[in-house]
Amino acid sequence: WTTFVCGGYYDGSRYLCWDWTQEEQYVDFLLSLSGSVFAHYGGGFDFKWLLDHAARRGLECNVIAAGALIKSAKIGKLTIKDSFALFPESLDKFTTGMGVAKSKLGLECICKSACGGYCRIRRSAPTEDMAAILDYMKKDHLSLYDSLVLLGDFCDENGIDAKLTVGSTAWASAQAMLGLSDCDLDPSEYGRARAGYYGGRTQVFRIGEFHNVFEYDVVSMY
């Protein structure tokens, strides 16, 4: 997961793909882009790889992170965004939920851990394995692109103001629907309000009943 093997880019009209020997050229291309580029769970792996290259080049990077995950980062005219922040499920569940087919890698596992063939993704992969890896990557790009377009259409049709994360999307949509204004808090008031966010567990639970007591997680209600 820490070694670059191959990279690609799809903008709805053209698909570009490189093998690992062109890593620096791939970085050059990405950093030449303007606007937003999405990667699903990019904040866990891909963005850190790109930010590492940007830092080596002495480029200024403005990062929005939550814990160890990078939600978004701006490098020059390029903004990289993690679609996982808006749809916090695996790419398989995201694409399936949007009615888009998600391909499998199709390589037989050789590490005996039922990894789905990911153990065979390496720089020294045989030609036939690399061809399968590149084809799989291309299909992943296409499925993510199609799912994001469909998600955007769904938001437009239902009056949802899509933002960077689930929480910011919920708040922006509630503001638009209910005419809510931003809170005008001074720093000390904001500090007290923000502290309440960490009052309990933040996992998403179903509403359940236990000994006639209903349990709710306020943080997860949105």
Coordinates of C-alpha atoms in Angstrom, one line a residue:
W1 CA 0.0 0.0 0.0
T2 CA 3.0 2.3 0.3
T3 CA 4.5 1.6 -3.1
F4 CA 3.3 3.3 -6.2
V5 CA 2.4 0.8 -9.0
C6 CA 0.2 2.6 -11.5
G7 CA -2.0 5.6 -11.7
G8 CA -4.9 6.9 -13.9
Y9 CA -7.2 9.8 -14.5
Y10 CA -10.7 10.0 -16.0
D11 CA -12.7 13.2 -16.6
G12 CA -15.8 11.9 -18.3
S13 CA -14.4 12.1 -21.8
R14 CA -10.9 10.7 -21.7
Y15 CA -9.1 8.0 -19.8
L16 CA -5.4 8.3 -19.2
C17 CA -3.3 5.6 -17.7
W18 CA 0.4 5.1 -16.8
D19 CA 2.5 2.3 -15.5
W20 CA 4.8 2.6 -12.5
T21 CA 7.9 3.7 -14.5
Q22 CA 6.2 7.0 -15.1
E23 CA 5.5 7.9 -11.5
E24 CA 7.1 11.4 -11.6
Q25 CA 5.3 12.1 -14.9
Y26 CA 2.0 11.1 -13.3
V27 CA 2.7 13.5 -10.4
D28 CA 3.6 16.2 -13.0
F29 CA 0.2 15.6 -14.7
L30 CA -1.9 15.7 -11.5
L31 CA -0.2 18.9 -10.3
S32 CA -0.9 20.5 -13.6
L33 CA -4.6 20.1 -13.2
S34 CA -7.1 22.7 -11.9
G35 CA -10.4 22.1 -10.2
S36 CA -11.4 19.1 -8.1
V37 CA -10.3 15.5 -8.5
F38 CA -11.9 12.8 -6.5
A39 CA -10.6 9.4 -5.2
H40 CA -12.6 7.1 -3.0
Y41 CA -10.7 6.6 0.3
G42 CA -8.0 8.7 -1.3
G43 CA -7.5 10.3 2.1
G44 CA -6.2 7.0 3.4
F45 CA -3.6 6.3 0.8
D46 CA -3.5 8.1 -2.5
F47 CA -3.6 11.7 -1.2
K48 CA -0.7 11.0 1.2
W49 CA 1.3 9.7 -1.7
L50 CA 0.7 12.9 -3.7
L51 CA 1.2 15.2 -0.7
D52 CA 4.5 13.5 -0.1
H53 CA 5.6 14.3 -3.6
A54 CA 4.3 17.9 -3.3
A55 CA 6.2 18.4 0.0
R56 CA 9.4 17.2 -1.6
R57 CA 9.0 19.8 -4.3
G58 CA 8.4 22.5 -1.7
L59 CA 4.8 23.2 -2.7
E60 CA 2.3 24.7 -0.3
C61 CA -0.4 22.3 0.7
N62 CA -3.6 23.3 2.5
V63 CA -5.1 20.2 4.1
I64 CA -8.4 19.4 5.7
A65 CA -8.2 16.2 7.8
A66 CA -10.1 14.3 10.4
G67 CA -7.8 12.2 12.4
A68 CA -5.5 10.3 10.1
L69 CA -7.8 10.6 7.1
I70 CA -7.4 13.5 4.7
K71 CA -10.8 14.9 3.5
S72 CA -9.4 17.4 1.1
A73 CA -6.2 19.2 0.1
K74 CA -5.4 22.1 -2.2
I75 CA -2.1 22.1 -4.0
G76 CA -1.8 25.0 -6.4
K77 CA -4.9 25.0 -8.6
L78 CA -5.7 21.4 -7.9
T79 CA -8.1 20.3 -5.1
I80 CA -8.2 16.7 -4.2
K81 CA -11.3 15.4 -2.5
D82 CA -12.1 12.1 -0.9
S83 CA -15.6 10.9 -1.9
F84 CA -15.5 8.5 1.1
A85 CA -16.1 11.6 3.3
L86 CA -19.4 12.1 1.5
F87 CA -20.3 8.5 1.1
P88 CA -18.5 6.6 4.0
E89 CA -18.8 3.1 2.6
S90 CA -16.5 1.0 0.5
L91 CA -16.4 1.7 -3.2
D92 CA -18.2 -1.6 -3.8
K93 CA -21.1 -0.5 -1.6
F94 CA -21.1 3.0 -3.0
T95 CA -21.3 1.9 -6.6
T96 CA -23.8 -0.8 -5.9
G97 CA -25.9 1.6 -4.0
M98 CA -26.0 3.9 -7.0
G99 CA -26.8 1.0 -9.3
V100 CA -23.3 1.0 -10.9
A101 CA -21.4 -2.3 -11.6
K102 CA -18.2 -2.7 -9.6
S103 CA -15.5 -4.9 -11.2
K104 CA -13.3 -7.4 -9.4
L105 CA -9.6 -7.7 -9.8
G106 CA -9.9 -11.2 -11.2
L107 CA -6.4 -12.4 -10.1
E108 CA -6.1 -15.5 -7.9
C109 CA -4.8 -14.9 -4.4
I110 CA -1.3 -16.5 -3.7
C111 CA -0.9 -15.3 -0.2
K112 CA -3.5 -17.7 1.2
S113 CA -5.4 -14.9 3.0
A114 CA -8.3 -14.6 0.6
C115 CA -7.2 -11.0 -0.3
G116 CA -8.9 -11.1 -3.7
G117 CA -5.7 -11.1 -5.6
Y118 CA -4.4 -7.8 -4.3
C119 CA -1.2 -9.6 -3.1
R120 CA -0.3 -9.8 -6.8
I121 CA -0.3 -6.0 -7.3
R122 CA 3.4 -5.1 -7.5
R123 CA 5.9 -3.3 -9.7
S124 CA 7.4 -6.6 -10.8
A125 CA 4.0 -8.1 -11.8
P126 CA 4.1 -10.3 -15.0
T127 CA 2.8 -8.6 -18.1
E128 CA -0.5 -10.5 -18.0
D129 CA -1.0 -9.6 -14.3
M130 CA -0.2 -5.9 -15.0
A131 CA -2.7 -5.9 -17.9
A132 CA -5.4 -7.2 -15.5
I133 CA -4.4 -4.6 -12.9
L134 CA -4.6 -1.7 -15.3
D135 CA -8.0 -2.9 -16.7
Y136 CA -9.3 -3.2 -13.1
M137 CA -8.1 0.3 -12.3
K138 CA -9.7 1.7 -15.4
K139 CA -13.1 0.1 -14.5
D140 CA -12.8 1.4 -10.9
H141 CA -12.2 4.9 -12.3
L142 CA -15.3 4.6 -14.5
S143 CA -17.5 3.2 -11.8
L144 CA -16.6 6.0 -9.3
Y145 CA -17.1 8.7 -11.9
D146 CA -20.5 7.3 -12.9
S147 CA -21.5 6.9 -9.2
L148 CA -20.5 10.5 -8.4
V149 CA -22.5 11.8 -11.4
L150 CA -25.6 9.9 -10.2
L151 CA -25.1 11.1 -6.6
G152 CA -24.9 14.7 -7.9
D153 CA -28.1 14.1 -9.9
F154 CA -29.9 12.7 -6.8
C155 CA -28.8 15.7 -4.7
D156 CA -30.0 18.1 -7.4
E157 CA -33.4 16.3 -7.7
N158 CA -34.0 16.3 -3.9
G159 CA -32.7 19.7 -3.0
I160 CA -29.6 18.4 -1.2
D161 CA -26.7 20.8 -1.1
A162 CA -23.7 18.4 -1.5
K163 CA -20.6 19.5 0.4
L164 CA -17.4 17.8 1.4
T165 CA -18.7 15.5 4.1
V166 CA -22.0 13.9 5.3
G167 CA -22.2 16.4 8.2
S168 CA -21.5 19.5 6.2
T169 CA -24.0 18.3 3.5
A170 CA -26.7 17.7 6.1
W171 CA -26.1 21.2 7.7
A172 CA -26.1 23.0 4.4
S173 CA -29.2 21.3 3.2
A174 CA -31.0 22.0 6.5
Q175 CA -30.0 25.6 6.2
A176 CA -31.4 25.8 2.7
M177 CA -34.6 23.9 3.5
L178 CA -35.4 25.6 6.8
G179 CA -33.9 29.0 6.3
L180 CA -31.4 28.5 9.2
S181 CA -28.6 31.0 9.7
D182 CA -25.0 30.4 10.7
C183 CA -24.3 30.5 14.4
D184 CA -22.6 33.8 15.4
L185 CA -20.4 32.4 18.2
D186 CA -17.3 34.1 19.7
P187 CA -14.3 31.8 20.2
S188 CA -15.1 30.9 23.8
E189 CA -18.7 30.0 22.9
Y190 CA -17.5 28.0 19.9
G191 CA -15.0 26.1 22.1
R192 CA -17.8 25.1 24.6
A193 CA -20.1 24.1 21.8
R194 CA -17.4 22.1 20.0
A195 CA -16.4 20.3 23.2
G196 CA -19.9 18.8 23.3
Y197 CA -19.2 16.9 20.0
Y198 CA -16.9 14.6 21.8
G199 CA -19.4 13.6 24.6
G200 CA -19.9 10.0 23.5
R201 CA -19.4 7.3 21.0
T202 CA -19.5 8.3 17.4
Q203 CA -20.3 5.0 15.7
V204 CA -23.5 4.9 13.7
F205 CA -26.1 2.7 15.6
R206 CA -29.6 1.7 14.8
I207 CA -32.2 2.9 17.2
G208 CA -32.8 0.1 19.6
E209 CA -34.8 -0.7 22.8
F210 CA -33.2 -2.4 25.8
H211 CA -35.2 -2.8 29.1
N212 CA -37.6 -0.1 28.0
V213 CA -34.8 2.5 27.5
F214 CA -34.3 3.9 24.0
E215 CA -30.7 4.7 23.1
Y216 CA -29.8 7.3 20.6
D217 CA -26.4 8.6 19.4
V218 CA -26.9 12.3 18.8
V219 CA -23.6 12.6 16.8
S220 CA -24.8 10.0 14.3
M221 CA -28.3 11.3 13.9
Y222 CA -27.5 13.2 10.7

